Structure formats: C-alpha cells, structure tokens
Short mmCIF file of C-alpha atoms and ligand atoms in Angstrom, two decimals:
data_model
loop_
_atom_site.label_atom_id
_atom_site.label_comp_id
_atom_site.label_asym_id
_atom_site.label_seq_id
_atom_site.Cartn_x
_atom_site.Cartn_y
_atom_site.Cartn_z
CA UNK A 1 89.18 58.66 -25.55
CA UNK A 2 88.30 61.87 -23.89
CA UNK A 3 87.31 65.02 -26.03
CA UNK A 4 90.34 67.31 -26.27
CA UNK A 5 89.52 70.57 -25.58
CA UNK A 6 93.08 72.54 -26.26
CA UNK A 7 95.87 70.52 -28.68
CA UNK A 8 99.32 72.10 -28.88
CA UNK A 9 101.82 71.00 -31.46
CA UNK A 10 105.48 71.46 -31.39
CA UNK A 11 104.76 74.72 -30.15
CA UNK A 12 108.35 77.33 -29.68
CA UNK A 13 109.40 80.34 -28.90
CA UNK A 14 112.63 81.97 -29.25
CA UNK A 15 112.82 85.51 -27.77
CA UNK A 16 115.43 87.94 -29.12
CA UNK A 17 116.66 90.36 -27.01
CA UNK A 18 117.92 94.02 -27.87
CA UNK A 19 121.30 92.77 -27.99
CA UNK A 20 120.97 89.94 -30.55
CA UNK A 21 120.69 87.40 -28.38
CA UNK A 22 118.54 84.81 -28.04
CA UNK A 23 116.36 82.64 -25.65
CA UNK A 24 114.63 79.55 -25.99
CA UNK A 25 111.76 80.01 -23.94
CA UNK A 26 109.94 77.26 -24.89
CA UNK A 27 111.30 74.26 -26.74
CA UNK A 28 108.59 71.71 -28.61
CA UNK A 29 105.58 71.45 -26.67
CA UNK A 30 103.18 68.83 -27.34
CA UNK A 31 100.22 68.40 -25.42
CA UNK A 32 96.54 67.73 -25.11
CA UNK A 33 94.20 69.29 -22.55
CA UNK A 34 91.35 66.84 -22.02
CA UNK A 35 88.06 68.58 -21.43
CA UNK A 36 86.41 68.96 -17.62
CA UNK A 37 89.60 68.23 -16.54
CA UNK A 38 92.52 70.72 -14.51
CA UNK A 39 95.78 70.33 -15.82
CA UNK A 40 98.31 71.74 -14.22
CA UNK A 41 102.14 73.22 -15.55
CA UNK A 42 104.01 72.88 -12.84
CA UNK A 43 107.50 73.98 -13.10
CA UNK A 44 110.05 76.53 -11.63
CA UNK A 45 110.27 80.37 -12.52
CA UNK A 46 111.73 80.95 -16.01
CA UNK A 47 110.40 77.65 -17.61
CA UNK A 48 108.23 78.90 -20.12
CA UNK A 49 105.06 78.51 -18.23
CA UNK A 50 103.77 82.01 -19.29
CA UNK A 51 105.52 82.16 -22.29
CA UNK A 52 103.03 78.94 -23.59
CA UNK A 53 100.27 80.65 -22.07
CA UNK A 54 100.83 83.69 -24.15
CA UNK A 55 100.65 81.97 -27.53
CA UNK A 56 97.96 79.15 -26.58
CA UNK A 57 95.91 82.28 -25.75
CA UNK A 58 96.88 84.45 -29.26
CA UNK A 59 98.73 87.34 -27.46
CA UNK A 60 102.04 86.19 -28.82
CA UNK A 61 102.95 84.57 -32.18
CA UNK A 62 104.93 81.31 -31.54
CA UNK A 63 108.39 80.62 -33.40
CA UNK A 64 106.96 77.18 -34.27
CA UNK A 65 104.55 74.82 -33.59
CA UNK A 66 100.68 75.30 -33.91
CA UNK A 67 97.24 74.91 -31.07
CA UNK A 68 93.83 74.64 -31.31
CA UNK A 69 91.18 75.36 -29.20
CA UNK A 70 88.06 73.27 -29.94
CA UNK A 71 89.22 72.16 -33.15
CA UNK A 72 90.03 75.99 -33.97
CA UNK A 73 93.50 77.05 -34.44
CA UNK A 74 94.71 80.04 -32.07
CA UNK A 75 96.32 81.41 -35.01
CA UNK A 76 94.16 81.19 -38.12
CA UNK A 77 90.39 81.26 -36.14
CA UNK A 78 91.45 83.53 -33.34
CA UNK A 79 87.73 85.21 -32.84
CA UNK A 80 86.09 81.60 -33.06
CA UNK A 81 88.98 80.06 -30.29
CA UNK A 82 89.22 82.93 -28.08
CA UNK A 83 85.05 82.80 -27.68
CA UNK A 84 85.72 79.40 -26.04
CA UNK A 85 88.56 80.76 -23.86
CA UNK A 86 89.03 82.90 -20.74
CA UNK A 87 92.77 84.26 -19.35
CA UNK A 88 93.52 84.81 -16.13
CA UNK A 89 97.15 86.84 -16.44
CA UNK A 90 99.88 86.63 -13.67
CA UNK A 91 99.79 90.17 -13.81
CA UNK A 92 96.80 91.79 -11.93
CA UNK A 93 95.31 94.59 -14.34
CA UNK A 94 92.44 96.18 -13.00
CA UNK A 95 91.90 99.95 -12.47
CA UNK A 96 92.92 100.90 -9.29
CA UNK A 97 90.57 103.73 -9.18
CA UNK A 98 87.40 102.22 -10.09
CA UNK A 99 85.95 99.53 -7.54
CA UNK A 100 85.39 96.22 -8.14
CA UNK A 101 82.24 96.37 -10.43
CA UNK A 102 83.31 99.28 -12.67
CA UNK A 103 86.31 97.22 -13.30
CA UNK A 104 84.12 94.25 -14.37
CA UNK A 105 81.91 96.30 -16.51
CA UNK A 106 84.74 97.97 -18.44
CA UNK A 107 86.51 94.96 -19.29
CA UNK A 108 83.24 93.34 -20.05
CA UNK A 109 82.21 96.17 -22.43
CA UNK A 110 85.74 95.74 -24.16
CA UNK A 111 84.97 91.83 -25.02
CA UNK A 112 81.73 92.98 -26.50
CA UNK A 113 79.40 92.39 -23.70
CA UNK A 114 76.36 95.04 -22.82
CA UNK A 115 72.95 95.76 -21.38
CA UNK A 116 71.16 93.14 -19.06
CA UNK A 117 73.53 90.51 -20.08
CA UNK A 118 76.43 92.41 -19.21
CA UNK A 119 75.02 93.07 -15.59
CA UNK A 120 73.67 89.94 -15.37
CA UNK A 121 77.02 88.41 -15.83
CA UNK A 122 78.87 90.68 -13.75
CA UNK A 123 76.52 89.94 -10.84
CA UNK A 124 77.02 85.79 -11.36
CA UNK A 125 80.94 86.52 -10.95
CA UNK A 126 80.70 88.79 -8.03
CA UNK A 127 78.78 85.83 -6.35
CA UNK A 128 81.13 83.02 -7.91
CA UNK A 129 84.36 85.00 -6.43
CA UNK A 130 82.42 86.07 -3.27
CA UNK A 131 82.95 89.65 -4.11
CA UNK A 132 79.51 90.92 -3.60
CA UNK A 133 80.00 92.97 -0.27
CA UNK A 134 82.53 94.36 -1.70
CA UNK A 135 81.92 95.16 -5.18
CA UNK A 136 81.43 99.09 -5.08
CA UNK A 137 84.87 99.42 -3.00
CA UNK A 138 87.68 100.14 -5.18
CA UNK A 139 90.05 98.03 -6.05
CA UNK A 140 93.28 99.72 -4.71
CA UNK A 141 91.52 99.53 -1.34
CA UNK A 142 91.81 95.56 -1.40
CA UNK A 143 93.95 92.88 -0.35
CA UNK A 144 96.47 91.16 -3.32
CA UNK A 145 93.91 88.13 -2.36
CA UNK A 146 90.63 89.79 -3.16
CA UNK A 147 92.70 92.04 -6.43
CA UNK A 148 93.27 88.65 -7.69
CA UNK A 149 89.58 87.18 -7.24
CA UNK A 150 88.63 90.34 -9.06
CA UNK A 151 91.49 89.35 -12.06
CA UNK A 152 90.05 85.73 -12.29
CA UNK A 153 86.36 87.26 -12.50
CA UNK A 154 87.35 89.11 -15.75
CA UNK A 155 88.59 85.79 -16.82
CA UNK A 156 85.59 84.42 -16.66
CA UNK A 157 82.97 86.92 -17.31
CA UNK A 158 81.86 85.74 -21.11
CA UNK A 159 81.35 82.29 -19.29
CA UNK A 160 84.03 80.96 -21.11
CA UNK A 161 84.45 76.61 -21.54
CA UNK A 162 87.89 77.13 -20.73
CA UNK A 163 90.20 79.31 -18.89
CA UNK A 164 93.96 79.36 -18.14
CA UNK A 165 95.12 80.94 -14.48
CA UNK A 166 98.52 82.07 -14.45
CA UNK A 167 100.06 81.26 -11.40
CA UNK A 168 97.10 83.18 -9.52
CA UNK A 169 98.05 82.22 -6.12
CA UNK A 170 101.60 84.55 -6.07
CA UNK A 171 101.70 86.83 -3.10
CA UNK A 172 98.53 86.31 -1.42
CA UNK A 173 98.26 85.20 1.90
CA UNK A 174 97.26 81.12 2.85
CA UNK A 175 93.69 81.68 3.03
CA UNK A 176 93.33 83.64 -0.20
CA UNK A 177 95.24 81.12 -1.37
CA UNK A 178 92.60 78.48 -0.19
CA UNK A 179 89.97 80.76 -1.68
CA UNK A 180 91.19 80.46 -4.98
CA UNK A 181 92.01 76.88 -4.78
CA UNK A 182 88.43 76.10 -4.05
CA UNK A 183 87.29 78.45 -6.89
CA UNK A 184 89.68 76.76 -9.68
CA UNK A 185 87.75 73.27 -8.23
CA UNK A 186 84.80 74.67 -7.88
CA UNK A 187 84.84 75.73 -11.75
CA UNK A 188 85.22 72.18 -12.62
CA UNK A 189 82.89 70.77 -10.61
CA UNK A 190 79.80 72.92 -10.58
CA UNK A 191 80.54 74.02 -14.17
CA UNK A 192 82.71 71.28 -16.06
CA UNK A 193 85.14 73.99 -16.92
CA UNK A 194 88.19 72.89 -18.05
CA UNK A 195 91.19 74.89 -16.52
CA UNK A 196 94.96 75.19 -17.31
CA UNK A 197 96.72 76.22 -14.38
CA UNK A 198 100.18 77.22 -13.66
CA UNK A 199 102.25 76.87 -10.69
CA UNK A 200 105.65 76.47 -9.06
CA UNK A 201 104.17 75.26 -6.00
CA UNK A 202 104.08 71.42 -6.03
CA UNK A 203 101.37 71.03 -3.75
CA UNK A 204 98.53 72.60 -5.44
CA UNK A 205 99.44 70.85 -8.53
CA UNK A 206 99.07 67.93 -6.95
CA UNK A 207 95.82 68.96 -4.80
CA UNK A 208 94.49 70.39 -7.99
CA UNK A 209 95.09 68.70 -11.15
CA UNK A 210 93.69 65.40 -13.19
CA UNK A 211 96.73 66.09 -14.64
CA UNK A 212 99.88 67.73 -14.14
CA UNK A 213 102.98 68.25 -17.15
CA UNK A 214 106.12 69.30 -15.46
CA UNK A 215 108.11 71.81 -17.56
CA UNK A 216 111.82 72.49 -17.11
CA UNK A 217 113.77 75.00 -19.60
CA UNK A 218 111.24 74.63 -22.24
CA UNK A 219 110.12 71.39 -22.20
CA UNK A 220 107.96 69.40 -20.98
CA UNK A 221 109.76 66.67 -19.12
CA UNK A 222 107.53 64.42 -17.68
CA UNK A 223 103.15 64.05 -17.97
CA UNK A 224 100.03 62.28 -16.38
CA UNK A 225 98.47 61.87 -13.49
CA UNK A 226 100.10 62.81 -9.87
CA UNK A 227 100.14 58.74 -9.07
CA UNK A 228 101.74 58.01 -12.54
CA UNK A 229 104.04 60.88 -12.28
CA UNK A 230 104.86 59.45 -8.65
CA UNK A 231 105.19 55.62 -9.89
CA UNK A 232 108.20 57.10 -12.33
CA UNK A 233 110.26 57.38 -8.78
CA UNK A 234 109.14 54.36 -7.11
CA UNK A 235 106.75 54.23 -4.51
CA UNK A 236 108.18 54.21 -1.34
CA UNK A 237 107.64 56.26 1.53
CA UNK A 238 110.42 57.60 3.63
CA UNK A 239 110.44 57.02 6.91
CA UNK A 240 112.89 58.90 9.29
CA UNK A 241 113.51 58.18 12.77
CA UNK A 242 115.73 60.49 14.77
CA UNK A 243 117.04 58.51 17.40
CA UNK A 244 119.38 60.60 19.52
CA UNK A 245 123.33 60.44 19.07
CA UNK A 246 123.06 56.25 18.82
CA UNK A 247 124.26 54.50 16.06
CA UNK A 248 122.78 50.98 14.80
CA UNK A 249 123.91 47.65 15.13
CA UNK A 250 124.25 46.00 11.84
CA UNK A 251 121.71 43.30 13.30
CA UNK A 252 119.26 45.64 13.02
CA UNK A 253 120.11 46.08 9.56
CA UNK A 254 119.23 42.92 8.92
CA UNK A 255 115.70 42.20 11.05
CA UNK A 256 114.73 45.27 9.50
CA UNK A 257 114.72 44.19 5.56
CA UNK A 258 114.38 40.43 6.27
CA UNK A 259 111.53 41.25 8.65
CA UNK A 260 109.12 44.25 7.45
CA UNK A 261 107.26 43.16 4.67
CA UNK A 262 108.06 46.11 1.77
CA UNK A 263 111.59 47.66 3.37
CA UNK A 264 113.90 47.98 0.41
CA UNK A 265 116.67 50.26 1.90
CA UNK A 266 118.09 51.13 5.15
CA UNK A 267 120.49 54.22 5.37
CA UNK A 268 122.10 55.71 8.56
CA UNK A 269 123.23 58.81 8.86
CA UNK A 270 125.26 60.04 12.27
CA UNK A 271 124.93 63.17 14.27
CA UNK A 272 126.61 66.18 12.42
CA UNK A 273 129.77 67.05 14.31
CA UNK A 274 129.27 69.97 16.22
CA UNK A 275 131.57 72.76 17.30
CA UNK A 276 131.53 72.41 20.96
CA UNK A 277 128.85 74.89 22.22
CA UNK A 278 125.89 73.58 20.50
CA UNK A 279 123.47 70.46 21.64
CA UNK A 280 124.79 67.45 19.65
CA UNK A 281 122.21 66.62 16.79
CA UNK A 282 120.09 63.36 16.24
CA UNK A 283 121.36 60.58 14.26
CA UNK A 284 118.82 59.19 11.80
CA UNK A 285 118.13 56.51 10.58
CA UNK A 286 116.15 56.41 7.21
CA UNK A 287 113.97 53.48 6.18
CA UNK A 288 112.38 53.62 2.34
CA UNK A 289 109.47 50.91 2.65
CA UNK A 290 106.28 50.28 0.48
CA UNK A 291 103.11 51.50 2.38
CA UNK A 292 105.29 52.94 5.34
CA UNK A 293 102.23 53.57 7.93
CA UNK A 294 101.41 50.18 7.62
CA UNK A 295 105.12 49.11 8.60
CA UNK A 296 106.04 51.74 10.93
CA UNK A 297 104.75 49.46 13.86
CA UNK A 298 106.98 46.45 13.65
CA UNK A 299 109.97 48.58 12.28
CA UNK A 300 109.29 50.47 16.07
CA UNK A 301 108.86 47.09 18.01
CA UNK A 302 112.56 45.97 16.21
CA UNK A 303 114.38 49.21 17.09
CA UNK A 304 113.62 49.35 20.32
CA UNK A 305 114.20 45.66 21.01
CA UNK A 306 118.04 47.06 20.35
CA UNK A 307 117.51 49.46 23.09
CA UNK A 308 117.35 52.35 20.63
CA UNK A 309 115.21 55.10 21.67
CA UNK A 310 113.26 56.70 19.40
CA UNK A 311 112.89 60.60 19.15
CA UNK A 312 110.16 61.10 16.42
CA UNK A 313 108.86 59.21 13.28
CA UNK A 314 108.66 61.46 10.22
CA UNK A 315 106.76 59.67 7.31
CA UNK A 316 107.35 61.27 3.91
CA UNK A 317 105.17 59.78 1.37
CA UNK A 318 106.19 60.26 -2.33
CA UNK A 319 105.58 63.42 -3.77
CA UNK A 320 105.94 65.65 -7.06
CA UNK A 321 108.60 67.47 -5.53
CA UNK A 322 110.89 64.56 -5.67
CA UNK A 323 109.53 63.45 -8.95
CA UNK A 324 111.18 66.81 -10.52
CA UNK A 325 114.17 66.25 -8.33
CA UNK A 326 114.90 62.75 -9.82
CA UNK A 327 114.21 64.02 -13.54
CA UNK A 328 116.17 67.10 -13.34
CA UNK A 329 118.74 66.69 -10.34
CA UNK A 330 117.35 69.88 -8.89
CA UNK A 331 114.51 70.80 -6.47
CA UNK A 332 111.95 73.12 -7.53
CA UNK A 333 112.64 75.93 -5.21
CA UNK A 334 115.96 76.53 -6.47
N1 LIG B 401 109.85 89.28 -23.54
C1 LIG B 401 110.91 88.51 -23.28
N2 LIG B 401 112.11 88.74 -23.86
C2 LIG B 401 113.18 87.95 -23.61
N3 LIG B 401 113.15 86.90 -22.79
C3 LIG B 401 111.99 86.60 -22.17
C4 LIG B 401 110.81 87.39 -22.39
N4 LIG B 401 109.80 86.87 -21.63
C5 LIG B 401 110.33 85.79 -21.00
N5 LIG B 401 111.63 85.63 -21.31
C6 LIG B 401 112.52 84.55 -20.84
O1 LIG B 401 111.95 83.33 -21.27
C7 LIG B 401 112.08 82.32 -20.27
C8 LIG B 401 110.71 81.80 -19.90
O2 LIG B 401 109.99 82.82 -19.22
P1 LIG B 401 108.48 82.64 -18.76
O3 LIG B 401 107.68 82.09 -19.88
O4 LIG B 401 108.04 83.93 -18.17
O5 LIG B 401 108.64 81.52 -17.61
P2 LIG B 401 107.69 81.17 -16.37
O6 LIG B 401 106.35 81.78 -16.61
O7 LIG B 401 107.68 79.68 -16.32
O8 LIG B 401 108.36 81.74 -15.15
C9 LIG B 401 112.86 82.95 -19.15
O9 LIG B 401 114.21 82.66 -19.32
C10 LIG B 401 112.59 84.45 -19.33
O10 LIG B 401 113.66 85.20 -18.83
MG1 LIG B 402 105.24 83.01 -15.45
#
C-alpha cells in the first residue's frame, strides 16, 4: 500500500445564501491522495472543485466530513497540517505594485519566514518558476502566464511536501500553459512532491495525473488511473472515414466485422441534407475497433475493394472526455 499523504472523509459543504437558500457544493467526498503522486479533480465549472480545496486546505469549515494531512486533521492540528501543505489559489493575489520579489518576500514574511532563509528560499523559487530575469519587474507589468508562475511560487516557498494548484492554467496563453505543466511534473519528479491539481480541461488531467477523480455536482463520480478510468467505457478506438456523398453496401458491412480482427460496430451516417447553395457534406462511416491503427490497413484495403473512395481517416482513441460523457450524459464543456 502506498503512504497516504492527504485522507478526506465524507467531507460536505452546504453554502447558504443571503436569501435562505441553499447549495450543495460538495456532497460526500471520500478520497485518498497517495504520496509522490499528481492527482488530478477533473470536472466542469461549479462542481465543487474549489469548494474541497478550501476546506482540505483549512480556509473554510466543512458541513461534514473530516481530512487529514499526514495523519493530522485540517481541523483540529491546523498549524502541524498546514506546515506540510502549500496552496496555489485560482485567484492570482499578488501586489500589483511591488515586483516579483517583494511579492515573494512579503508573503514569505507573513508564513513566518525571515533572514537568509527567507532569501535563500525566495531565490530557489525564482529559479524553479524561471522568474529570475524578471524578478525586480513588477508584477502588474507581466503576462497572466508569468502572474501565475509568481502565484504558484508563493505556494511553494516554505518547501512544502504537498501543494494543491487550483486550476492554474485559466487564461494564460498555450505556452504558459506548457510552462506550468512542466513545473507541476517537474515538482514530482525532481522533488517527490505530491500535488492536487484541478482542472476542467481533460487533457492535462490525463497528461498530468497518476490519478485523476472526476467530480460532477458534488461528487465524485468515478476514480483511478486514466487507463482504468478509460477501461470503464470500453476500449475501442473510433475510427472515422469520410468518404464523400457514397453510401455502403451492406457487404461491406459484413467483410468489415467478419474480417478485421477487433471491429465490434459499424455505423453509417449520410451526408447532411443541404439547402441548395452549399457543397454537399461527406458521408461517414464510423468503425469502433480494438487497437484501431493496427486495423486501419485492412479496413482501407476492404473499402476500397467496393470502389469507395476514401477522403480522410480520423482515429479517435479513447479518452477522459468520453469517460465523463458516458457517466454523466454530458460533455465537459457544457
Ligand atoms: N460562497 C458561496 N456561496 C454560495 N454558493 C457558492 C459559494 N461558492 C461556491 N458556490 C457554489 O458552489 C458550487 C461549487 O462551486 P466551486 O467549488 O467554486 O466549483 P468549481 O471550483 O468546481 O468550479 C457552485 O454551484 C457555486 O455556485
Ligand atoms: Mg473553482
């Protein structure tokens, strides 16, 4: 068994609102972080995502439930679990006014931090976020990239064993974005950090994480690895061929699953009708085979044998996104 590093019980939240009402923000979450690993929340805006960070980090008193961090409880050993633990908000706060260093220094002072140390650890996470060059700039004169790499250095400033990022890729630009993705992997690999990390964006769960739990309204609906999560939907690829306005003998059908090793389903889907004007569109025909690359040739070599041309080949393997679309009937853009 691996050492848990963070273990959350039953943990809710129920908001109320000025008006009496009330929200379930998060609904009985169980979970254990395993330590040097990423895991991942992935799950659309308004799940609870934040919400669970906020009392798994001691800012905000859950409704029920109870975590620990290193065997000490968020709650009841606060100074003890929060030594342990570093929080990277989905809010930037930094002071606009002060450059990238002062900033650093003032939040360090504030978590006790001083002298050599202090400066000493300041200059490690100017280095670690690539900051350096820029460090006596201020902050309002950066990018929302670089403000961010300045948020996740105060994060990790007291050289924390842990730290949770919250959703610290939102509104950067792609390659912030792959900054930032190579710092939350460089943190576990050159440091065995363990690192909770949020995100609505399926793909860097799933580039990311040992483990990912997908939340939905709450709850989390389905946890484990990205191939475990995957096997829950079957394995099959999807491959698409758009093969003009012809349709497909029913022959073909039949070579294809009797033939290809792995084919399980064959569906055919005709041009949409068009008003008149436009260029009529492709029909497709959509093949859902184990190891699909590997098939692709002789499911080519028995299309064309028909006389079917063939437009393009799109091969979509299996991916988280249409995990949470089979568990919740929705995709995770919505
Ligand atoms: N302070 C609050 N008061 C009332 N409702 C809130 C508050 N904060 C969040 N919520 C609601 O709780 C739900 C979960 O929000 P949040 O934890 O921010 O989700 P996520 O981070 O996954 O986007 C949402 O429906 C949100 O509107
Ligand atoms: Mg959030």
């Amino acid at each position: 068994m691996p050492d848990v590093m963070v273990e959350v019980r039953g943990l809710a939240k129920t908001y109320r609102r000025a008006d009496g009402s009330e929200v379930q923000a998060v609904r009985g979450i169980d979970l254990d972080i395993y330590k040097g690993e990423i895991f991942s929340m992935l799950g659309p805006n308004g799940a609870g995502k934040t919400t669970t960070i906020s009392m798994i980090s001691g800012l905000l008193a859950p409704t029920a439930g109870r975590a620990t961090i290193g065997g000490f409880s968020i709650t009841t050993q606060g100074m003890q679990a929060k030594k342990l633990l570093g929080v990277v908000p989905q809010e930037i706060a930094l002071y606009p006014t002060l450059s990238a260093r002062q900033n650093l220094e003032f939040f360090g002072r504030m978590y006790g931090m001083g002298g050599r140390e202090l400066q000493k650890n300041v200059d490690e996470v100017l280095d670690f976020t690539d900051l350096k060059e820029r460090q006596k700039d201020r902050v309002e004169t950066f990018s929302g990239g670089m403000k961010r790499r300045v948020n996740i250095g105060v994060g990790l400033l007291h050289k924390p064993q842990l730290v949770y990022m919250d959703e610290p890729t939102v509104g950067v630009d792609p390659q912030s974005r792959r900054r930032i993705l190579d710092t939350v992997i460089r943190l576990r690999e050159e440091r065995q950090m363990t690192v909770l990390y949020t995100t609505h964006l399926m793909e860097e769960a799933q580039e990311l994480s040992n483990r990912v739990g997908i939340v939905d309204h709450g709850q989390m609906i389905a946890l484990g690895t990205v191939g475990e999560l995957i096997q829950k939907v079957g394995e099959d690829d999807r491959l698409i061929l758009n093969i003009g306005e012809q349709s497909v003998p029913d022959s073909v059908r039949t070579r294809l699953l009797q033939e290809v090793p792995g084919v399980s389903t064959i569906e055919f889907a005709p041009p949409p009708p068009t008003n008149g004007n436009e260029h009529p569109a492709n029909s497709q025909l959509t093949i859902l085979a184990q190891r699909g690359r590997r098939a692709l040739p002789v499911i080519i070599q028995i299309v064309n044998e028909a006389r079917i041309d063939i437009l393009s080949v799109e091969v979509r393997e299996p991916d988280l996104e249409a995990v949470f679309l089979q568990l919740t009937g929705r995709a995770l853009r919505d």
